[in-house]
């Protein structure tokens, strides 16, 4: 086993989730991530904790969904009950085929998301983390050799996370005092939103590994303008290309895509919250320096912002603020590396991917 797999497991257990001997742990992973699961069990065993594994099988999931009637999807009570007894959840993504579920009826995907929502909400009460175990399929998706992709993945994961936290805190301090944010990129994106009274969160690798972003939630009805996304959005194995959304009073009132627009339409019809923004994230991980078509990495890249339709993140929304509730949370990326800026209360805080507290900002 590559020592970097064991290092990955060490970070997940010791840093991200701080597992102790009294913890009940759920590791949810597909078969291609077996090496990482083995390494996790080694590390968890050193802590004297108690893991169980839920193996994910996309082929089986596809076969099941294709035979189900949308009306028959319901919350799996046995999974919900198990989650109530779980202290830590480690979610591992890995795939042999990124499009395995691409021919499942989107209406069934909506129904499955709604049925799963109570389990997701219970999981958010645990100490949880999501990560990616590399495979040749994701290397191919990134248009990289397996060796180069391996180096890239571990370069993004095995970082000085405390130093990363300090770097990102500079942006948190700005956003915590912010009222309005404007995002402009080229001639196709000009988006305005209010974050007054919301909290900014410093993601330094605890709930996502790799981490490397600062995120907040807009006031749901404050989002105005148009945004065009530069990378495909994957929805249940289907890539949606060239997504363009127009917002009025916080709601998507017009949309377009050059490919799989029907999947975008279906996603927007999941529930009332699916047409509103639940998160604004700003990438800050300088170890991620190219698009790989893998959202867990791309959304952390320092030259990107991402807007997520759907469910807001509880950490961002105080009790006295309106929470956007939805069964989906769909991240979409804007490339901010050229002809772009992020403005906070009328002051530019990032220009062409460079933050005002970084060297080179004046010349960006």
Coordinates of C-alpha atoms in Angstrom, one line a residue:
X1 CA 0.0 0.0 0.0
X2 CA 1.2 3.5 -0.9
X3 CA 2.3 5.2 2.3
X4 CA 0.4 8.3 1.2
X5 CA -2.8 6.3 1.6
X6 CA -1.9 5.7 5.2
X7 CA -1.1 9.4 5.6
X8 CA -4.5 10.2 4.1
X9 CA -6.2 8.0 6.7
X10 CA -4.1 9.5 9.5
X11 CA -5.3 13.0 8.6
X12 CA -8.9 11.8 8.4
X13 CA -8.8 10.1 11.8
X14 CA -6.5 12.4 13.8
X15 CA -7.2 15.8 12.4
X16 CA -10.5 15.9 10.6
X17 CA -12.6 13.9 13.1
X18 CA -10.4 13.5 16.2
X19 CA -11.6 10.0 16.8
X20 CA -11.4 8.6 20.3
X21 CA -12.0 5.2 21.9
X22 CA -15.6 5.8 22.7
X23 CA -16.6 6.7 19.2
X24 CA -18.9 4.7 16.9
X25 CA -17.8 5.3 13.3
X26 CA -19.4 4.8 10.0
X27 CA -17.1 4.6 6.9
X28 CA -19.2 4.9 3.8
X29 CA -17.2 3.9 0.7
X30 CA -17.3 2.2 -2.7
X31 CA -15.1 -0.8 -3.5
X32 CA -12.4 1.1 -5.4
X33 CA -11.6 2.8 -2.1
X34 CA -10.7 -0.4 -0.4
X35 CA -7.1 0.5 0.3
X36 CA -8.2 3.7 2.1
X37 CA -10.8 1.8 4.1
X38 CA -8.2 -0.7 5.2
X39 CA -5.8 2.2 6.2
X40 CA -8.7 3.8 8.1
X41 CA -9.4 0.7 10.0
X42 CA -5.7 0.4 10.9
X43 CA -5.7 4.0 12.3
X44 CA -9.1 3.6 14.0
X45 CA -7.9 0.4 15.6
X46 CA -4.9 2.3 17.1
X47 CA -7.5 4.6 18.7
X48 CA -9.5 1.7 20.1
X49 CA -12.7 3.0 18.4
X50 CA -15.5 1.1 16.8
X51 CA -16.0 1.3 13.0
X52 CA -18.5 -0.2 10.6
X53 CA -18.5 0.1 6.8
X54 CA -21.3 0.8 4.5
X55 CA -20.2 -0.3 1.0
X56 CA -21.6 1.7 -1.8
X57 CA -22.3 0.0 -5.1
X58 CA -23.3 2.4 -7.9
X59 CA -24.2 -0.4 -10.3
X60 CA -26.6 -1.9 -7.7
X61 CA -27.9 1.6 -7.0
X62 CA -28.6 2.1 -10.7
X63 CA -30.3 -1.2 -11.1
X64 CA -32.5 -0.4 -8.1
X65 CA -33.4 3.1 -9.1
X66 CA -34.3 2.1 -12.7
X67 CA -36.9 -0.4 -11.4
X68 CA -38.4 1.8 -8.7
X69 CA -41.5 3.9 -9.1
X70 CA -40.8 7.5 -7.9
X71 CA -43.7 7.3 -5.5
X72 CA -42.1 4.2 -3.8
X73 CA -39.0 6.0 -2.5
X74 CA -39.0 6.5 1.3
X75 CA -36.6 7.2 4.0
X76 CA -34.7 4.0 5.0
X77 CA -35.6 3.9 8.7
X78 CA -32.9 1.3 9.5
X79 CA -30.3 3.7 8.1
X80 CA -31.8 6.6 10.0
X81 CA -31.8 4.6 13.2
X82 CA -28.1 3.6 12.7
X83 CA -27.2 7.2 12.2
X84 CA -28.6 8.2 15.6
X85 CA -26.0 5.9 17.2
X86 CA -23.1 7.2 15.1
X87 CA -20.6 9.7 16.4
X88 CA -18.3 10.0 13.3
X89 CA -19.0 9.6 9.6
X90 CA -16.3 9.3 7.0
X91 CA -17.6 9.6 3.4
X92 CA -15.3 8.4 0.8
X93 CA -15.8 9.0 -2.9
X94 CA -14.2 6.8 -5.5
X95 CA -15.4 5.6 -8.9
X96 CA -14.8 3.2 -11.7
X97 CA -17.3 5.0 -14.0
X98 CA -18.3 8.6 -13.4
X99 CA -21.4 8.2 -15.5
X100 CA -22.7 4.9 -13.9
X101 CA -26.0 6.4 -12.9
X102 CA -26.3 8.7 -16.0
X103 CA -29.3 6.8 -17.4
X104 CA -31.5 6.9 -14.3
X105 CA -34.6 9.0 -14.7
X106 CA -34.1 12.4 -13.1
X107 CA -37.5 12.2 -11.5
X108 CA -36.3 9.2 -9.5
X109 CA -33.2 11.1 -8.5
X110 CA -35.4 13.9 -7.1
X111 CA -37.4 11.3 -5.2
X112 CA -34.3 9.6 -3.8
X113 CA -32.9 12.9 -2.6
X114 CA -36.0 13.8 -0.8
X115 CA -36.2 10.4 0.9
X116 CA -32.6 10.6 2.0
X117 CA -32.9 14.1 3.5
X118 CA -33.7 13.0 7.1
X119 CA -30.6 10.8 7.1
X120 CA -28.4 13.6 5.7
X121 CA -29.7 15.9 8.4
X122 CA -28.9 13.4 11.1
X123 CA -25.5 12.9 9.6
X124 CA -24.8 16.6 9.8
X125 CA -25.1 16.3 13.6
X126 CA -22.1 14.0 13.7
X127 CA -18.4 14.7 13.3
X128 CA -18.3 14.1 9.6
X129 CA -15.8 14.4 6.7
X130 CA -16.0 13.8 3.0
X131 CA -12.9 12.9 1.0
X132 CA -11.9 11.4 -2.4
X133 CA -9.8 8.3 -3.0
X134 CA -8.2 8.5 -6.4
X135 CA -8.9 6.0 -9.2
X136 CA -7.8 5.8 -12.9
X137 CA -11.4 6.9 -13.7
X138 CA -10.9 10.3 -12.0
X139 CA -7.4 10.6 -13.4
X140 CA -9.0 10.1 -16.9
X141 CA -11.6 12.7 -16.0
X142 CA -8.9 15.1 -15.0
X143 CA -7.0 14.3 -18.3
X144 CA -4.0 13.3 -16.3
X145 CA -1.9 10.1 -16.1
X146 CA -2.7 8.0 -13.0
X147 CA 0.8 8.8 -11.6
X148 CA 0.4 12.6 -12.1
X149 CA -3.1 12.5 -10.7
X150 CA -1.9 10.6 -7.6
X151 CA 0.8 13.3 -6.9
X152 CA -1.8 16.0 -7.5
X153 CA -4.3 14.5 -5.1
X154 CA -1.9 14.0 -2.2
X155 CA -0.4 17.4 -2.8
X156 CA -3.8 18.9 -2.2
X157 CA -4.6 16.6 0.8
X158 CA -1.3 16.5 2.8
X159 CA -0.8 20.2 3.7
X160 CA -0.1 22.3 6.7
X161 CA -3.7 22.8 7.6
X162 CA -3.0 25.1 10.5
X163 CA -1.1 27.5 8.2
X164 CA -4.0 27.2 5.7
X165 CA -6.4 28.1 8.4
X166 CA -4.5 31.3 9.3
X167 CA -4.3 32.3 5.6
X168 CA -8.1 31.8 5.2
X169 CA -9.0 33.6 8.4
X170 CA -8.0 36.9 6.7
X171 CA -11.0 36.4 4.3
X172 CA -13.3 35.2 7.1
X173 CA -12.6 38.4 9.0
X174 CA -13.7 40.4 5.9
X175 CA -16.9 38.4 5.2
X176 CA -18.0 38.3 8.8
X177 CA -18.4 42.1 8.7
X178 CA -19.8 42.2 5.2
X179 CA -23.2 43.3 4.0
X180 CA -23.2 42.9 0.2
X181 CA -21.0 40.8 -2.1
X182 CA -20.7 41.2 -5.8
X183 CA -19.1 38.7 -8.2
X184 CA -18.1 39.7 -11.7
X185 CA -16.4 37.5 -14.3
X186 CA -16.1 38.7 -17.9
X187 CA -19.3 39.7 -19.6
X188 CA -21.4 36.7 -18.5
X189 CA -21.4 36.9 -14.7
X190 CA -22.6 39.8 -12.5
X191 CA -24.1 38.4 -9.3
X192 CA -25.0 40.4 -6.2
X193 CA -26.1 39.1 -2.8
X194 CA -26.4 40.0 0.8
X195 CA -24.7 38.1 3.7
X196 CA -25.7 40.6 6.4
X197 CA -25.8 38.8 9.7
X198 CA -24.6 35.5 8.3
X199 CA -21.5 33.7 9.4
X200 CA -18.4 32.9 7.3
X201 CA -16.8 29.5 7.9
X202 CA -13.1 28.7 7.6
X203 CA -12.9 25.2 6.0
X204 CA -9.3 24.1 6.7
X205 CA -9.9 20.4 6.0
X206 CA -12.2 19.3 8.7
X207 CA -15.4 18.5 6.8
X208 CA -13.8 18.3 3.3
X209 CA -10.5 16.8 2.6
X210 CA -9.0 18.5 0.7
X211 CA -10.3 21.6 2.4
X212 CA -9.3 25.1 1.5
X213 CA -12.3 27.4 1.1
X214 CA -14.2 30.1 3.0
X215 CA -18.0 29.8 2.7
X216 CA -21.1 31.6 3.8
X217 CA -24.8 31.7 3.0
X218 CA -26.7 34.5 1.4
X219 CA -30.0 35.9 2.6
X220 CA -32.2 33.7 0.4
X221 CA -34.2 36.4 -1.3
X222 CA -31.2 38.8 -1.8
X223 CA -29.5 37.1 -4.8
X224 CA -29.8 39.1 -8.0
X225 CA -28.2 39.0 -11.4
X226 CA -26.8 36.4 -13.8
X227 CA -24.0 33.8 -13.3
X228 CA -22.4 31.5 -15.9
X229 CA -20.4 28.5 -14.7
X230 CA -17.2 27.4 -16.3
X231 CA -17.1 23.8 -15.4
X232 CA -19.7 21.0 -15.9
X233 CA -22.1 20.3 -13.1
X234 CA -22.4 16.5 -12.5
X235 CA -25.9 15.5 -11.4
X236 CA -26.3 11.7 -10.8
X237 CA -23.6 10.8 -13.4
X238 CA -24.8 13.3 -16.1
X239 CA -22.5 16.3 -16.9
X240 CA -24.5 19.5 -17.4
X241 CA -22.4 21.9 -19.5
X242 CA -22.4 25.7 -19.7
X243 CA -25.0 26.4 -17.0
X244 CA -26.3 29.9 -16.9
X245 CA -28.7 31.1 -14.2
X246 CA -30.6 34.3 -13.8
X247 CA -31.8 35.3 -10.3
X248 CA -34.6 37.7 -9.3
X249 CA -35.5 38.2 -5.6
X250 CA -33.3 35.2 -4.8
X251 CA -34.9 32.7 -7.1
X252 CA -33.8 31.2 -10.5
X253 CA -36.1 32.8 -13.0
X254 CA -34.3 31.7 -16.2
X255 CA -31.7 29.0 -16.9
X256 CA -29.9 27.4 -19.8
X257 CA -27.3 24.7 -20.5
X258 CA -25.7 23.6 -23.7
X259 CA -25.9 19.9 -22.7
X260 CA -28.3 17.9 -20.5
X261 CA -30.4 21.0 -19.8
X262 CA -33.3 18.6 -18.9
X263 CA -31.2 17.4 -16.0
X264 CA -30.7 21.0 -14.8
X265 CA -34.5 21.6 -15.1
X266 CA -35.2 18.5 -13.0
X267 CA -32.7 19.5 -10.3
X268 CA -34.4 22.9 -10.1
X269 CA -37.8 21.2 -9.6
X270 CA -36.6 19.1 -6.6
X271 CA -38.3 21.4 -4.1
X272 CA -38.8 25.1 -3.4
X273 CA -35.3 25.6 -2.0
X274 CA -33.6 24.1 -5.1
X275 CA -34.1 27.4 -7.0
X276 CA -32.3 29.4 -4.3
X277 CA -28.7 29.8 -3.3
X278 CA -27.6 28.0 -0.1
X279 CA -23.9 28.7 -0.2
X280 CA -21.3 31.0 -1.6
X281 CA -17.8 29.5 -1.4
X282 CA -14.5 31.1 -2.3
X283 CA -11.6 28.7 -3.0
X284 CA -8.2 29.3 -1.3
X285 CA -6.1 26.1 -1.5
X286 CA -3.0 27.0 -3.6
X287 CA -2.1 23.3 -3.7
X288 CA -5.0 23.0 -6.3
X289 CA -3.9 24.9 -9.3
X290 CA -5.8 23.4 -12.2
X291 CA -9.3 22.2 -13.0
X292 CA -9.7 18.4 -12.7
X293 CA -13.5 18.1 -13.2
X294 CA -13.7 16.7 -9.7
X295 CA -15.8 19.1 -7.6
X296 CA -14.3 18.3 -4.2
X297 CA -10.9 19.6 -5.6
X298 CA -12.0 22.2 -8.1
X299 CA -14.2 24.2 -5.6
X300 CA -11.1 24.7 -3.3
X301 CA -8.9 26.1 -6.1
X302 CA -7.7 29.6 -5.3
X303 CA -8.9 31.1 -8.6
X304 CA -12.6 30.0 -8.2
X305 CA -15.8 30.9 -6.5
X306 CA -18.7 28.5 -6.3
X307 CA -22.4 29.0 -5.8
X308 CA -24.4 26.1 -4.5
X309 CA -28.1 25.8 -5.2
X310 CA -30.2 24.3 -2.5
X311 CA -29.6 23.5 1.1
X312 CA -27.7 26.1 3.2
X313 CA -25.0 25.1 5.7
X314 CA -26.2 25.4 9.3
X315 CA -22.9 26.8 10.6
X316 CA -23.5 29.9 8.4
X317 CA -27.0 30.7 9.4
X318 CA -27.8 32.1 12.9
X319 CA -31.1 31.1 14.5
X320 CA -32.7 34.5 13.7
X321 CA -32.0 34.2 10.0
X322 CA -34.0 32.5 7.3
X323 CA -32.5 29.1 6.4
X324 CA -32.8 27.8 2.8
X325 CA -33.9 24.2 3.1
X326 CA -33.6 21.7 0.2
X327 CA -32.9 18.1 -0.5
X328 CA -30.1 19.1 -2.9
X329 CA -26.8 21.0 -2.5
X330 CA -25.3 21.4 -6.0
X331 CA -22.0 23.3 -6.3
X332 CA -21.3 25.2 -9.5
X333 CA -17.9 26.9 -10.3
X334 CA -16.9 30.2 -11.7
X335 CA -13.3 30.7 -13.0
X336 CA -12.1 34.0 -11.4
X337 CA -8.5 33.9 -12.8
X338 CA -9.1 36.5 -15.6
X339 CA -11.2 39.6 -16.1
X340 CA -12.9 39.0 -12.7
X341 CA -13.2 40.4 -9.3
X342 CA -15.0 39.9 -5.9
X343 CA -16.2 43.0 -4.3
X344 CA -17.3 43.3 -0.6
X345 CA -19.3 46.4 0.3
X346 CA -17.9 48.2 -2.7
X347 CA -14.2 47.2 -2.1
X348 CA -12.4 44.7 -4.3
X349 CA -11.0 41.9 -2.1
X350 CA -10.0 39.6 -5.0
X351 CA -8.9 40.5 -8.5
X352 CA -8.1 37.9 -11.2
X353 CA -7.8 35.2 -8.5
X354 CA -5.4 37.1 -6.2
X355 CA -6.6 38.3 -2.8
X356 CA -5.8 41.7 -1.5
X357 CA -3.7 40.2 1.3
X358 CA -1.5 38.3 -1.2
X359 CA 1.6 39.5 -3.0
X360 CA 0.8 40.7 -6.5
X361 CA -2.7 42.0 -5.8
X362 CA -1.9 45.5 -7.1
X363 CA -0.7 44.1 -10.4
X364 CA -3.4 41.4 -10.8

